[in-house]
C-alpha cells in the first residue's frame, strides 16, 4: 500500500506557527515539523506531550547518590577502616563531611550523563546515523510540515497553500 | 492603591502586644544577680535529678578546697551572665532577623535594577514596601548595639573591659573591635543602606510622573553604586554584628554566608507578600510565571546558602584546628537540633519541594515552603548568636517567641503601611510592558 504525505514548505517561523494551529484546528494529523532552529511554543501548538526527561534525570541523580554512599561506606568504613590523619572511620555518619564532595559530584555525573544518553536513545541519535531531514533546506532557512493524506489531497493542498506555504511536495512511500 | 486591611493591622498589633508581654516576662524572669542565677539553676536541676553542679562540687571538695571555691565563683558568674543574656539575645536575634530580611530585599532590588531585569518591575513596589522596614528595623538594631556598648548586656564579650584586660587575643583586635569605631561603622552601614533606599524609592516614584527616562537611568547608576557599597559593608557588618559575639573565632566566608541567609529570606518574603497581595486582587498583572521566578530564586539561593554553610563547616571540621573548631564543637554538642534542624529546613525541604517546575507555580506550595525557609533562617541567626550569649542555657521559650512575635508584628505593620503610600505598580518603567507580558 502506498502512503501519501504532503510536505509543506514555509520560510518564516511565525507563519509556520499559525499554519500549525490552522492545520490542527482543521483536524489534520501533523506527522512531523522540521525546523532549522527551535521555534518557541511549537510543541505546545502541535499538542506534543511534555518531556519527562527531567524526571529521569532526578532518578539518575538518586542512583548516583546511592552508588557514592554505598561505595564509600564499603571502601572507607566496612572493608578497610584505616586511620587516615585522625579522621573518624567508625561509622559513615561520623566521616560524612569528607564524603560529601564525592557524593555531590557523583549525583551530578549520573544525573547529567545518563540523562544525555537517555535523550540520545529516545531521539534515536548516534554517530553514522543516516540523517532524516527531508530537504537540506530545513537545516538552513526553511521549515517543513509533514501532513498525512487520506484521500483528501486537493482539500489539504488548498488548506496548506492558504496558510502561507511557499512550496508543496507530494511524497509517495512504498512499504 | 493598596489599602491596609483592618484585619491585618489588628493582627500585627496583637502580635506586637503579645511580643511585648513575652519579652517583658523574659526580662523580669532573667536573674539580676549571681544569687538569683544560682537559685534558678538549682530549681532547674532539681527537676532533672542528677546535676552537673553537684558532681562537680563533690569532685572538687575532695582535693583542693580553695581552688574549687574560686572556680565555683567563676562558674556562677558565668552562668549568671548566660541567664541574664537570654532575653537580650532573644531580642537581638529577632531584631536582626527582620532587619536582615529587608536588607536582603534591598540587595535583591538593587540587583534587579542594575541588571535591568525584564520580569521584575511589576514587583518593584512590593520590594520597596518591604525595604521600608529598613529604617525602623535599622534604628532598633542600632539602639541595641548602643545598649551593648553601654554595658546593658554581655552580648559582645569584647565590649567588657574586664574581659579584655585578661585577654591578649581580644587586646590585639582592639584596633578594630573598640566601641567607638564599632558604632561609627554601624552608623555608616545603616546610613548608606537607608540613603540608597530613600533615593531609589524617590527616583522610582518620580519616574512614574516623568516624561523621559532620566530617573530610571539615575536609579540604575545609584543601584550599581549601592551594590559595590553593599558588598563591602555587608561583609563588615557580618563581622561586626555577628562574628564579633565570638571574638576568638573568625571565618573568611562568613560575610557571604550571612548574605546568602539574608537574600534567601528576602526573596521568600517578596514571594509571600506578592502572593498575599495578588490573592487580595491588588496585583492583577502578576502571574504564575513571576511567582515561578521567585520560586526559582528561593530554590537557588537556598542551595547557595547550603553550599556556604557546608563550605564553612567542612573546611573547619576537616582541618580540625583547635582555635577554629570550638565554634562547631559547641554548636554540635549544645545545639544539635537547631544546628542540624536548620539544614533540613533550609536545604532538604526546599530542595525536594521546589525542584518540580509545576510546584513553583502553586501559590500555597510557595507559601508553605516560605514559612519553613523563614523559620529555618531564624534558626540560622539563632545558631550564630545564641551559643556565645547563653551557651547551653538556650531554649526557645517566652523571650524568644515574644521577640519573634513582636518583630513580625512590627515588620508586617510597617511594610503594609508603606505599601499604601504609592501605587502598587510602577507605570513608566521602560521594562514594565515586558514584565506584564512575562511568561515562562
Coordinates of C-alpha atoms in Angstrom, one line a residue:
Chain A
X1 CA 0.0 0.0 0.0
X2 CA 1.3 3.4 -0.8
X3 CA 1.3 6.0 1.9
X4 CA 1.0 9.6 0.7
X5 CA 2.2 12.6 2.6
X6 CA 2.4 16.3 1.8
X7 CA 5.5 18.3 2.6
X8 CA 4.5 21.9 3.0
X9 CA 7.4 24.4 3.0
X10 CA 7.4 27.6 5.0
X11 CA 10.1 30.3 5.2
X12 CA 9.1 32.0 8.4
X13 CA 8.6 30.6 11.9
X14 CA 5.6 32.9 12.6
X15 CA 3.8 31.8 9.5
X16 CA 4.7 28.2 10.5
X17 CA 3.2 28.6 13.9
X18 CA 0.0 30.0 12.5
X19 CA -0.1 27.2 9.9
X20 CA 0.3 24.5 12.6
X21 CA -2.6 26.0 14.6
X22 CA -4.8 26.1 11.5
X23 CA -4.0 22.6 10.4
X24 CA -4.6 21.3 13.9
X25 CA -7.9 23.2 14.0
X26 CA -8.9 21.5 10.7
X27 CA -8.3 18.2 12.4
X28 CA -5.4 17.0 10.2
X29 CA -2.7 14.9 11.8
X30 CA 0.7 16.6 11.6
X31 CA 3.3 13.9 11.3
X32 CA 6.4 16.0 11.8
X33 CA 7.7 19.5 11.6
X34 CA 11.3 20.0 10.5
X35 CA 12.9 23.3 11.6
X36 CA 16.4 24.7 11.4
X37 CA 16.2 26.0 15.0
X38 CA 13.9 25.6 18.0
X39 CA 10.6 27.5 17.5
X40 CA 9.3 28.7 20.8
X41 CA 5.9 27.3 21.6
X42 CA 5.8 24.9 18.6
X43 CA 5.5 21.8 20.8
X44 CA 2.5 23.3 22.6
X45 CA 0.9 24.3 19.3
X46 CA 1.4 20.8 18.0
X47 CA -0.1 19.4 21.2
X48 CA 3.0 17.3 22.0
X49 CA 3.2 15.7 25.5
X50 CA 5.6 17.5 27.8
X51 CA 9.0 15.8 28.1
X52 CA 9.7 13.6 31.1
X53 CA 13.5 13.8 30.8
X54 CA 13.8 15.9 33.9
X55 CA 12.1 13.1 35.9
X56 CA 14.6 10.6 34.6
X57 CA 17.4 12.9 35.5
X58 CA 16.2 13.1 39.1
X59 CA 16.1 9.3 39.3
X60 CA 19.6 9.0 37.8
X61 CA 20.8 11.6 40.4
X62 CA 19.3 9.5 43.2
X63 CA 21.1 6.4 41.7
X64 CA 24.4 8.3 41.6
X65 CA 24.0 9.4 45.2
X66 CA 23.2 5.9 46.3
X67 CA 26.2 4.5 44.5
X68 CA 28.5 7.1 46.0
X69 CA 27.3 6.3 49.5
X70 CA 27.4 2.5 49.1
X71 CA 30.8 2.7 47.5
X72 CA 32.4 4.9 50.2
X73 CA 30.7 3.1 53.0
X74 CA 32.1 -0.2 51.8
X75 CA 35.6 1.1 51.0
X76 CA 36.3 3.5 53.8
X77 CA 34.2 2.1 56.7
X78 CA 33.5 -1.6 56.1
X79 CA 36.3 -3.1 54.2
X80 CA 39.4 -1.3 55.5
X81 CA 38.7 1.3 58.2
X82 CA 42.1 2.9 58.4
X83 CA 43.0 5.9 60.5
X84 CA 44.0 8.4 57.9
X85 CA 45.1 11.6 59.5
X86 CA 42.8 11.1 62.5
X87 CA 39.6 11.1 60.5
X88 CA 36.9 9.1 62.4
X89 CA 36.1 6.0 60.3
X90 CA 34.0 4.2 62.9
X91 CA 30.7 4.9 61.1
X92 CA 29.6 6.5 57.9
X93 CA 27.9 9.5 59.5
X94 CA 31.0 10.4 61.5
X95 CA 33.2 10.8 58.5
X96 CA 30.4 12.0 56.2
X97 CA 31.5 15.6 55.6
X98 CA 34.6 14.2 53.9
X99 CA 32.5 12.2 51.5
X100 CA 30.0 15.0 50.6
X101 CA 32.1 16.4 47.7
X102 CA 32.2 12.9 46.1
X103 CA 28.5 12.3 46.8
X104 CA 27.7 15.6 45.2
X105 CA 29.8 15.0 42.1
X106 CA 28.6 11.5 41.6
X107 CA 25.0 12.7 41.8
X108 CA 25.6 15.4 39.1
X109 CA 27.7 13.0 37.0
X110 CA 25.0 10.3 36.9
X111 CA 22.1 12.8 36.5
X112 CA 23.8 14.6 33.6
X113 CA 25.4 11.7 31.7
X114 CA 22.5 9.2 31.9
X115 CA 20.1 12.0 31.1
X116 CA 22.0 12.8 27.9
X117 CA 22.3 9.1 27.0
X118 CA 18.5 8.8 27.6
X119 CA 18.0 11.8 25.3
X120 CA 20.1 10.1 22.5
X121 CA 18.3 6.8 22.9
X122 CA 14.8 8.4 22.9
X123 CA 15.5 10.7 20.0
X124 CA 17.4 7.9 18.1
X125 CA 20.7 9.8 17.7
X126 CA 24.0 8.2 17.2
X127 CA 27.2 8.5 15.1
X128 CA 26.8 7.3 11.5
X129 CA 23.1 7.5 11.7
X130 CA 21.5 8.4 8.4
X131 CA 20.1 11.9 8.5
X132 CA 16.3 12.1 8.4
X133 CA 15.6 15.6 7.2
X134 CA 13.5 15.5 4.0
X135 CA 15.2 18.5 2.4
X136 CA 18.6 20.1 3.0
X137 CA 17.0 23.5 3.2
X138 CA 15.3 22.5 6.5
X139 CA 18.7 22.9 8.2
X140 CA 19.2 26.3 6.8
X141 CA 16.2 28.6 6.3
X142 CA 13.1 26.5 5.5
X143 CA 10.5 24.8 7.7
X144 CA 8.7 21.7 6.5
X145 CA 5.4 20.5 7.8
X146 CA 4.6 16.9 7.0
X147 CA 0.9 16.0 6.8
X148 CA -0.6 12.6 6.0
X149 CA -3.1 12.4 3.2
X150 CA -6.2 10.2 3.4
X151 CA -7.9 10.6 0.0
X152 CA -8.2 14.3 0.6
X153 CA -5.3 15.6 -1.3
X154 CA -6.9 18.5 -3.0
X155 CA -8.6 19.8 0.0
X156 CA -5.4 19.5 2.1
X157 CA -3.4 21.3 -0.6
X158 CA -5.7 24.2 -0.7
X159 CA -5.6 24.5 3.1
X160 CA -1.9 24.4 3.2
X161 CA -1.5 27.0 0.5
X162 CA -3.9 29.2 2.4
X163 CA -1.7 29.0 5.5
X164 CA 1.2 30.5 3.5
X165 CA 3.2 27.5 2.3
X166 CA 5.7 28.5 -0.3
X167 CA 6.0 25.1 -1.8
X168 CA 4.1 21.8 -1.6
X169 CA 5.6 18.3 -2.4
X170 CA 3.6 15.1 -2.6
X171 CA 5.6 12.2 -1.2
X172 CA 4.6 8.7 -2.0
X173 CA 6.3 6.0 0.0
X174 CA 6.2 2.2 -0.5
X175 CA 6.4 0.0 2.5
Chain B
X1 CA -3.6 52.0 45.6
X2 CA -3.4 49.5 48.3
X3 CA -5.5 49.9 51.5
X4 CA -4.2 48.3 54.7
X5 CA -6.9 45.8 55.6
X6 CA -8.1 46.2 59.2
X7 CA -7.7 42.5 60.0
X8 CA -4.1 42.6 59.0
X9 CA -3.5 45.7 61.0
X10 CA -5.2 44.3 64.1
X11 CA -3.3 41.0 63.6
X12 CA 0.0 42.9 63.5
X13 CA -0.9 44.9 66.6
X14 CA -1.9 41.8 68.5
X15 CA 1.4 40.2 67.5
X16 CA 3.3 43.2 68.8
X17 CA 1.3 43.3 72.1
X18 CA 1.9 39.5 72.7
X19 CA 5.5 40.0 71.9
X20 CA 5.9 42.8 74.4
X21 CA 4.3 40.7 77.1
X22 CA 6.6 37.7 76.2
X23 CA 9.7 39.9 76.2
X24 CA 8.8 41.6 79.4
X25 CA 8.3 38.3 81.2
X26 CA 11.6 37.3 79.7
X27 CA 13.4 40.3 81.1
X28 CA 11.6 40.1 84.5
X29 CA 12.5 36.4 85.0
X30 CA 16.1 36.9 84.0
X31 CA 18.3 36.9 87.1
X32 CA 19.5 40.3 88.4
X33 CA 22.4 38.9 90.4
X34 CA 24.6 35.9 90.8
X35 CA 22.5 34.6 93.7
X36 CA 19.3 34.7 91.7
X37 CA 21.0 32.9 88.9
X38 CA 22.1 30.1 91.3
X39 CA 18.6 29.8 92.6
X40 CA 17.3 29.4 89.0
X41 CA 19.9 26.8 88.2
X42 CA 19.2 24.9 91.4
X43 CA 15.4 24.9 90.7
X44 CA 16.1 23.7 87.2
X45 CA 18.4 21.0 88.3
X46 CA 16.0 19.6 91.0
X47 CA 13.5 18.9 88.3
X48 CA 16.0 16.9 86.3
X49 CA 17.6 14.8 89.0
X50 CA 21.4 14.4 88.7
X51 CA 23.1 17.8 88.4
X52 CA 26.3 18.8 86.9
X53 CA 26.9 21.3 89.7
X54 CA 26.7 18.7 92.5
X55 CA 29.0 16.2 90.8
X56 CA 31.4 19.0 90.1
X57 CA 31.3 20.1 93.7
X58 CA 31.9 16.6 95.1
X59 CA 34.9 16.1 92.8
X60 CA 36.3 19.5 93.7
X61 CA 36.0 19.2 97.5
X62 CA 38.0 16.0 97.7
X63 CA 41.2 17.6 96.5
X64 CA 41.8 21.3 96.8
X65 CA 39.1 23.3 98.5
X66 CA 40.3 26.8 97.9
X67 CA 40.8 26.5 94.1
X68 CA 37.4 24.8 93.9
X69 CA 35.7 27.7 95.7
X70 CA 37.3 30.2 93.3
X71 CA 36.4 28.1 90.4
X72 CA 32.8 27.9 91.7
X73 CA 32.5 31.6 92.0
X74 CA 33.8 32.0 88.4
X75 CA 31.3 29.3 87.2
X76 CA 28.4 31.0 89.0
X77 CA 29.4 34.3 87.5
X78 CA 29.5 32.7 84.0
X79 CA 26.1 31.1 84.4
X80 CA 24.6 34.4 85.7
X81 CA 25.8 36.2 82.6
X82 CA 24.4 33.5 80.4
X83 CA 21.0 33.6 82.0
X84 CA 21.0 37.4 82.1
X85 CA 21.9 37.5 78.4
X86 CA 19.0 35.3 77.3
X87 CA 16.2 38.0 76.9
X88 CA 18.7 40.3 75.3
X89 CA 20.0 37.7 72.9
X90 CA 16.4 36.7 72.0
X91 CA 15.6 40.4 71.3
X92 CA 18.8 40.8 69.2
X93 CA 18.3 37.7 67.2
X94 CA 14.7 38.6 66.3
X95 CA 15.6 42.3 65.6
X96 CA 18.4 41.3 63.4
X97 CA 16.4 38.7 61.6
X98 CA 13.7 41.0 60.5
X99 CA 16.2 43.8 59.7
X100 CA 18.1 41.3 57.6
X101 CA 15.0 40.4 55.6
X102 CA 14.5 43.9 54.5
X103 CA 18.2 44.4 53.8
X104 CA 18.2 41.2 51.7
X105 CA 15.3 42.5 49.7
X106 CA 17.1 45.8 49.2
X107 CA 20.1 43.9 47.8
X108 CA 17.8 41.9 45.5
X109 CA 16.1 45.1 44.4
X110 CA 19.5 46.7 43.7
X111 CA 20.4 43.7 41.6
X112 CA 17.1 43.8 39.7
X113 CA 17.7 47.4 38.9
X114 CA 21.3 47.1 38.0
X115 CA 20.8 44.1 35.8
X116 CA 17.8 45.7 34.2
X117 CA 15.7 42.6 34.6
X118 CA 12.7 42.4 32.4
X119 CA 10.5 40.2 34.6
X120 CA 10.6 42.0 38.0
X121 CA 9.4 45.7 37.6
X122 CA 5.9 44.6 38.5
X123 CA 7.2 43.7 41.9
X124 CA 9.3 46.8 42.5
X125 CA 6.7 48.4 44.7
X126 CA 6.4 45.2 46.7
X127 CA 10.1 45.3 47.2
X128 CA 10.2 49.0 48.1
X129 CA 7.4 48.3 50.6
X130 CA 9.5 45.6 52.3
X131 CA 12.6 47.7 52.4
X132 CA 10.7 50.5 54.2
X133 CA 11.3 48.4 57.3
X134 CA 15.0 49.1 56.9
X135 CA 14.5 52.5 58.7
X136 CA 12.8 51.4 62.0
X137 CA 14.5 48.0 61.9
X138 CA 17.9 49.5 61.4
X139 CA 17.3 52.0 64.2
X140 CA 16.2 49.3 66.6
X141 CA 19.3 47.2 65.8
X142 CA 21.5 50.3 66.2
X143 CA 19.9 51.1 69.6
X144 CA 20.5 47.5 70.7
X145 CA 24.2 47.9 69.7
X146 CA 24.4 51.2 71.6
X147 CA 22.9 49.5 74.7
X148 CA 25.5 46.8 74.4
X149 CA 28.2 49.4 74.2
X150 CA 26.7 51.0 77.3
X151 CA 27.0 47.6 79.2
X152 CA 23.3 46.9 79.5
X153 CA 24.1 43.3 78.4
X154 CA 27.0 41.0 77.7
X155 CA 26.3 40.0 74.1
X156 CA 29.7 41.2 72.9
X157 CA 32.4 39.9 75.2
X158 CA 35.0 42.3 73.7
X159 CA 33.0 45.3 75.0
X160 CA 33.6 44.3 78.6
X161 CA 36.9 46.0 79.8
X162 CA 37.3 43.3 82.5
X163 CA 37.3 40.6 79.9
X164 CA 39.6 42.5 77.6
X165 CA 42.1 43.2 80.4
X166 CA 42.8 39.5 80.7
X167 CA 42.5 38.5 77.1
X168 CA 45.6 39.0 74.9
X169 CA 43.7 37.9 71.8
X170 CA 41.0 40.5 72.1
X171 CA 43.5 43.1 73.1
X172 CA 45.2 42.5 69.7
X173 CA 42.0 43.0 67.9
X174 CA 41.1 46.2 69.8
X175 CA 42.2 48.3 66.8
X176 CA 39.1 47.1 65.1
X177 CA 36.9 45.9 67.9
X178 CA 36.5 49.0 70.0
X179 CA 33.2 50.5 71.0
X180 CA 33.6 53.9 69.3
X181 CA 34.8 52.6 65.9
X182 CA 32.2 49.9 66.1
X183 CA 29.3 52.4 66.4
X184 CA 30.8 54.7 63.8
X185 CA 31.0 51.7 61.4
X186 CA 27.4 50.7 62.2
X187 CA 26.2 54.2 61.5
X188 CA 28.0 54.3 58.2
X189 CA 26.5 51.0 57.1
X190 CA 23.0 51.9 58.1
X191 CA 23.3 55.4 56.7
X192 CA 24.4 54.1 53.4
X193 CA 21.7 51.5 53.1
X194 CA 18.9 53.7 54.2
X195 CA 20.2 56.5 51.9
X196 CA 20.1 54.3 48.9
X197 CA 16.7 53.0 49.8
X198 CA 15.3 56.5 50.1
X199 CA 17.0 57.8 46.9
X200 CA 15.9 54.8 44.9
X201 CA 12.4 55.0 46.2
X202 CA 12.1 58.7 45.4
X203 CA 13.5 58.2 41.8
X204 CA 11.2 55.2 41.3
X205 CA 8.1 57.4 42.2
X206 CA 9.4 60.3 40.2
X207 CA 9.8 58.1 37.2
X208 CA 6.1 57.3 37.2
X209 CA 5.3 61.0 36.6
X210 CA 8.3 61.8 34.4
X211 CA 8.1 62.2 30.6
X212 CA 11.6 60.8 29.9
X213 CA 13.7 58.0 31.4
X214 CA 16.3 60.1 33.2
X215 CA 15.0 59.0 36.7
X216 CA 15.3 55.4 35.6
X217 CA 18.9 55.9 34.4
X218 CA 19.8 57.7 37.6
X219 CA 18.3 54.8 39.6
X220 CA 20.4 52.4 37.6
X221 CA 23.6 54.3 38.5
X222 CA 22.7 54.5 42.1
X223 CA 21.8 50.8 42.2
X224 CA 25.1 49.8 40.7
X225 CA 27.0 52.1 43.1
X226 CA 24.9 50.7 46.0
X227 CA 25.8 47.1 45.2
X228 CA 29.5 47.9 45.4
X229 CA 29.0 49.7 48.7
X230 CA 26.7 46.9 49.9
X231 CA 29.1 44.1 49.1
X232 CA 31.8 45.7 51.3
X233 CA 29.6 46.9 54.1
X234 CA 27.5 43.7 54.3
X235 CA 30.7 41.7 54.8
X236 CA 32.0 44.1 57.5
X237 CA 28.5 44.2 59.1
X238 CA 28.6 40.4 59.5
X239 CA 32.0 40.6 61.2
X240 CA 30.8 43.4 63.5
X241 CA 27.3 42.4 64.4
X242 CA 27.5 38.6 64.3
X243 CA 31.0 37.2 64.2
X244 CA 32.3 39.5 67.0
X245 CA 30.0 37.8 69.5
X246 CA 32.7 35.1 69.3
X247 CA 35.7 37.4 69.3
X248 CA 38.2 34.4 69.4
X249 CA 36.8 32.9 66.3
X250 CA 37.0 34.0 62.6
X251 CA 35.9 32.7 59.3
X252 CA 36.7 34.2 55.9
X253 CA 33.5 33.3 54.1
X254 CA 31.2 34.5 56.9
X255 CA 30.1 37.6 55.1
X256 CA 28.9 35.6 52.2
X257 CA 27.2 33.1 54.5
X258 CA 25.2 35.9 56.2
X259 CA 24.4 37.4 52.8
X260 CA 23.0 34.1 51.5
X261 CA 20.8 33.7 54.5
X262 CA 19.7 37.3 54.1
X263 CA 18.9 37.2 50.4
X264 CA 17.0 33.9 50.5
X265 CA 14.8 35.2 53.4
X266 CA 14.3 38.4 51.4
X267 CA 13.2 36.6 48.2
X268 CA 10.9 34.4 50.2
X269 CA 9.3 37.4 51.8
X270 CA 8.9 39.1 48.4
X271 CA 7.1 36.0 47.1
X272 CA 4.9 35.7 50.2
X273 CA 3.9 39.4 50.2
X274 CA 3.3 39.3 46.4
X275 CA 1.1 36.1 46.7
X276 CA -0.8 37.7 49.5
X277 CA -1.4 41.0 47.6
X278 CA -2.3 39.0 44.5
X279 CA -4.8 36.9 46.4
X280 CA -6.5 40.1 47.5
X281 CA -6.6 41.3 43.9
X282 CA -4.1 44.1 44.2
X283 CA -1.6 42.8 41.7
X284 CA -3.7 41.8 38.7
X285 CA -0.7 41.7 36.3
X286 CA 1.4 39.4 38.4
X287 CA 1.1 35.9 37.0
X288 CA 2.3 32.4 37.9
X289 CA 5.5 33.0 36.0
X290 CA 6.5 35.8 38.3
X291 CA 5.9 33.5 41.3
X292 CA 7.7 30.8 39.4
X293 CA 10.8 33.0 39.0
X294 CA 10.7 33.9 42.7
X295 CA 10.4 30.2 43.5
X296 CA 13.5 29.6 41.4
X297 CA 15.4 32.3 43.3
X298 CA 14.3 30.7 46.6
X299 CA 15.4 27.3 45.4
X300 CA 18.7 28.6 44.0
X301 CA 19.6 30.8 47.0
X302 CA 18.7 28.0 49.4
X303 CA 21.2 25.8 47.8
X304 CA 23.7 28.6 47.7
X305 CA 23.2 29.1 51.4
X306 CA 23.8 25.3 52.0
X307 CA 26.9 25.4 49.8
X308 CA 28.3 28.2 52.0
X309 CA 27.1 26.6 55.3
X310 CA 28.8 23.3 54.3
X311 CA 31.8 25.1 52.8
X312 CA 32.4 26.8 56.2
X313 CA 31.6 23.7 58.3
X314 CA 33.5 21.2 56.2
X315 CA 36.7 23.2 55.9
X316 CA 36.9 23.7 59.7
X317 CA 35.8 20.1 60.5
X318 CA 38.3 18.7 58.1
X319 CA 41.3 20.7 59.3
X320 CA 40.2 20.5 62.9
X321 CA 42.4 23.3 64.1
X322 CA 41.5 23.8 67.8
X323 CA 41.2 27.6 67.6
X324 CA 38.6 27.4 64.9
X325 CA 36.8 24.2 65.6
X326 CA 35.5 25.1 69.0
X327 CA 32.8 27.1 67.2
X328 CA 31.3 24.0 65.8
X329 CA 32.1 21.7 68.7
X330 CA 29.9 23.9 70.9
X331 CA 27.2 24.0 68.3
X332 CA 27.1 20.3 67.7
X333 CA 27.3 19.4 71.4
X334 CA 24.8 22.0 72.8
X335 CA 22.7 23.0 69.7
X336 CA 22.4 19.7 67.9
X337 CA 18.7 20.0 67.0
X338 CA 18.7 23.7 65.9
X339 CA 22.1 23.3 64.1
X340 CA 21.2 20.3 62.0
X341 CA 17.5 21.0 62.0
X342 CA 18.1 24.2 60.1
X343 CA 20.0 22.3 57.4
X344 CA 16.9 20.1 56.9
X345 CA 14.6 23.2 56.8
X346 CA 16.9 25.4 54.7
X347 CA 18.2 22.8 52.3
X348 CA 16.4 19.4 52.2
X349 CA 12.9 20.7 52.4
X350 CA 13.1 23.5 49.7
X351 CA 15.3 21.2 47.6
X352 CA 12.6 18.5 47.4
X353 CA 9.6 20.8 47.3
X354 CA 10.8 23.4 44.9
X355 CA 12.6 21.2 42.5
X356 CA 9.5 20.5 40.4
X357 CA 8.8 23.2 38.0
X358 CA 5.0 22.9 38.4
X359 CA 5.1 23.2 42.2
X360 CA 6.8 26.6 42.0
X361 CA 3.7 27.9 40.3
X362 CA 1.3 26.7 43.0
X363 CA 0.9 29.6 45.4
X364 CA 0.2 27.6 48.6
X365 CA 3.3 25.5 47.9
X366 CA 5.4 28.6 47.7
X367 CA 3.9 30.0 50.9
X368 CA 4.3 26.7 52.8
X369 CA 8.0 26.4 51.7
X370 CA 8.5 30.1 52.5
X371 CA 7.3 29.6 56.1
X372 CA 9.7 26.7 56.6
X373 CA 12.5 28.6 55.0
X374 CA 11.9 31.7 57.1
X375 CA 11.8 29.6 60.3
X376 CA 15.0 27.9 59.2
X377 CA 16.8 31.2 58.7
X378 CA 15.6 32.5 62.0
X379 CA 17.2 29.3 63.5
X380 CA 20.3 30.2 61.5
X381 CA 20.6 33.6 63.2
X382 CA 19.7 31.9 66.5
X383 CA 22.6 29.5 65.9
X384 CA 25.0 32.3 65.2
X385 CA 24.2 34.5 68.2
X386 CA 23.0 32.2 71.0
X387 CA 25.9 29.9 71.7
X388 CA 28.2 32.7 72.7
X389 CA 25.5 34.6 74.5
X390 CA 23.7 31.9 76.6
X391 CA 25.7 28.7 75.8
X392 CA 23.9 25.6 76.9
X393 CA 21.2 27.7 78.7
X394 CA 19.3 28.1 75.4
X395 CA 15.7 27.4 75.0
X396 CA 13.0 28.6 72.6
X397 CA 10.6 29.9 75.2
X398 CA 8.8 33.1 76.0
X399 CA 11.6 35.6 75.4
X400 CA 12.5 34.1 72.0
X401 CA 8.9 33.6 70.8
X402 CA 7.9 37.0 72.3
X403 CA 10.7 38.8 70.4
X404 CA 9.8 36.9 67.2
X405 CA 6.2 37.8 67.6
X406 CA 6.9 41.5 68.4
X407 CA 9.2 41.9 65.4
X408 CA 7.0 40.0 63.0
X409 CA 4.1 42.3 64.0
X410 CA 6.2 45.4 63.6
X411 CA 7.5 44.1 60.3
X412 CA 4.0 43.4 58.9
X413 CA 2.7 46.7 60.3
X414 CA 5.5 48.8 58.8
X415 CA 5.7 47.0 55.4
X416 CA 2.0 47.1 54.7
X417 CA 1.7 50.6 55.9
X418 CA 4.5 51.5 53.4
X419 CA 2.6 49.6 50.6
X420 CA -0.3 52.0 50.9
X421 CA 1.9 55.0 50.2
X422 CA 2.3 54.5 46.5
X423 CA 0.5 52.7 43.6
X424 CA 1.4 49.0 43.7
X425 CA 2.5 49.1 40.1
X426 CA 5.2 51.3 38.5
X427 CA 3.8 52.9 35.4
X428 CA 6.6 54.4 33.4
X429 CA 9.4 51.9 33.8
X430 CA 10.8 51.1 30.4
X431 CA 10.5 47.4 31.2
X432 CA 7.0 47.4 32.6
X433 CA 5.4 46.1 29.5
X434 CA 7.9 43.3 29.2
X435 CA 7.2 42.4 32.9
X436 CA 3.5 42.5 32.3
X437 CA 3.9 40.1 29.3
X438 CA 6.3 37.9 31.1
X439 CA 5.7 34.2 30.9
X440 CA 7.9 31.3 31.4

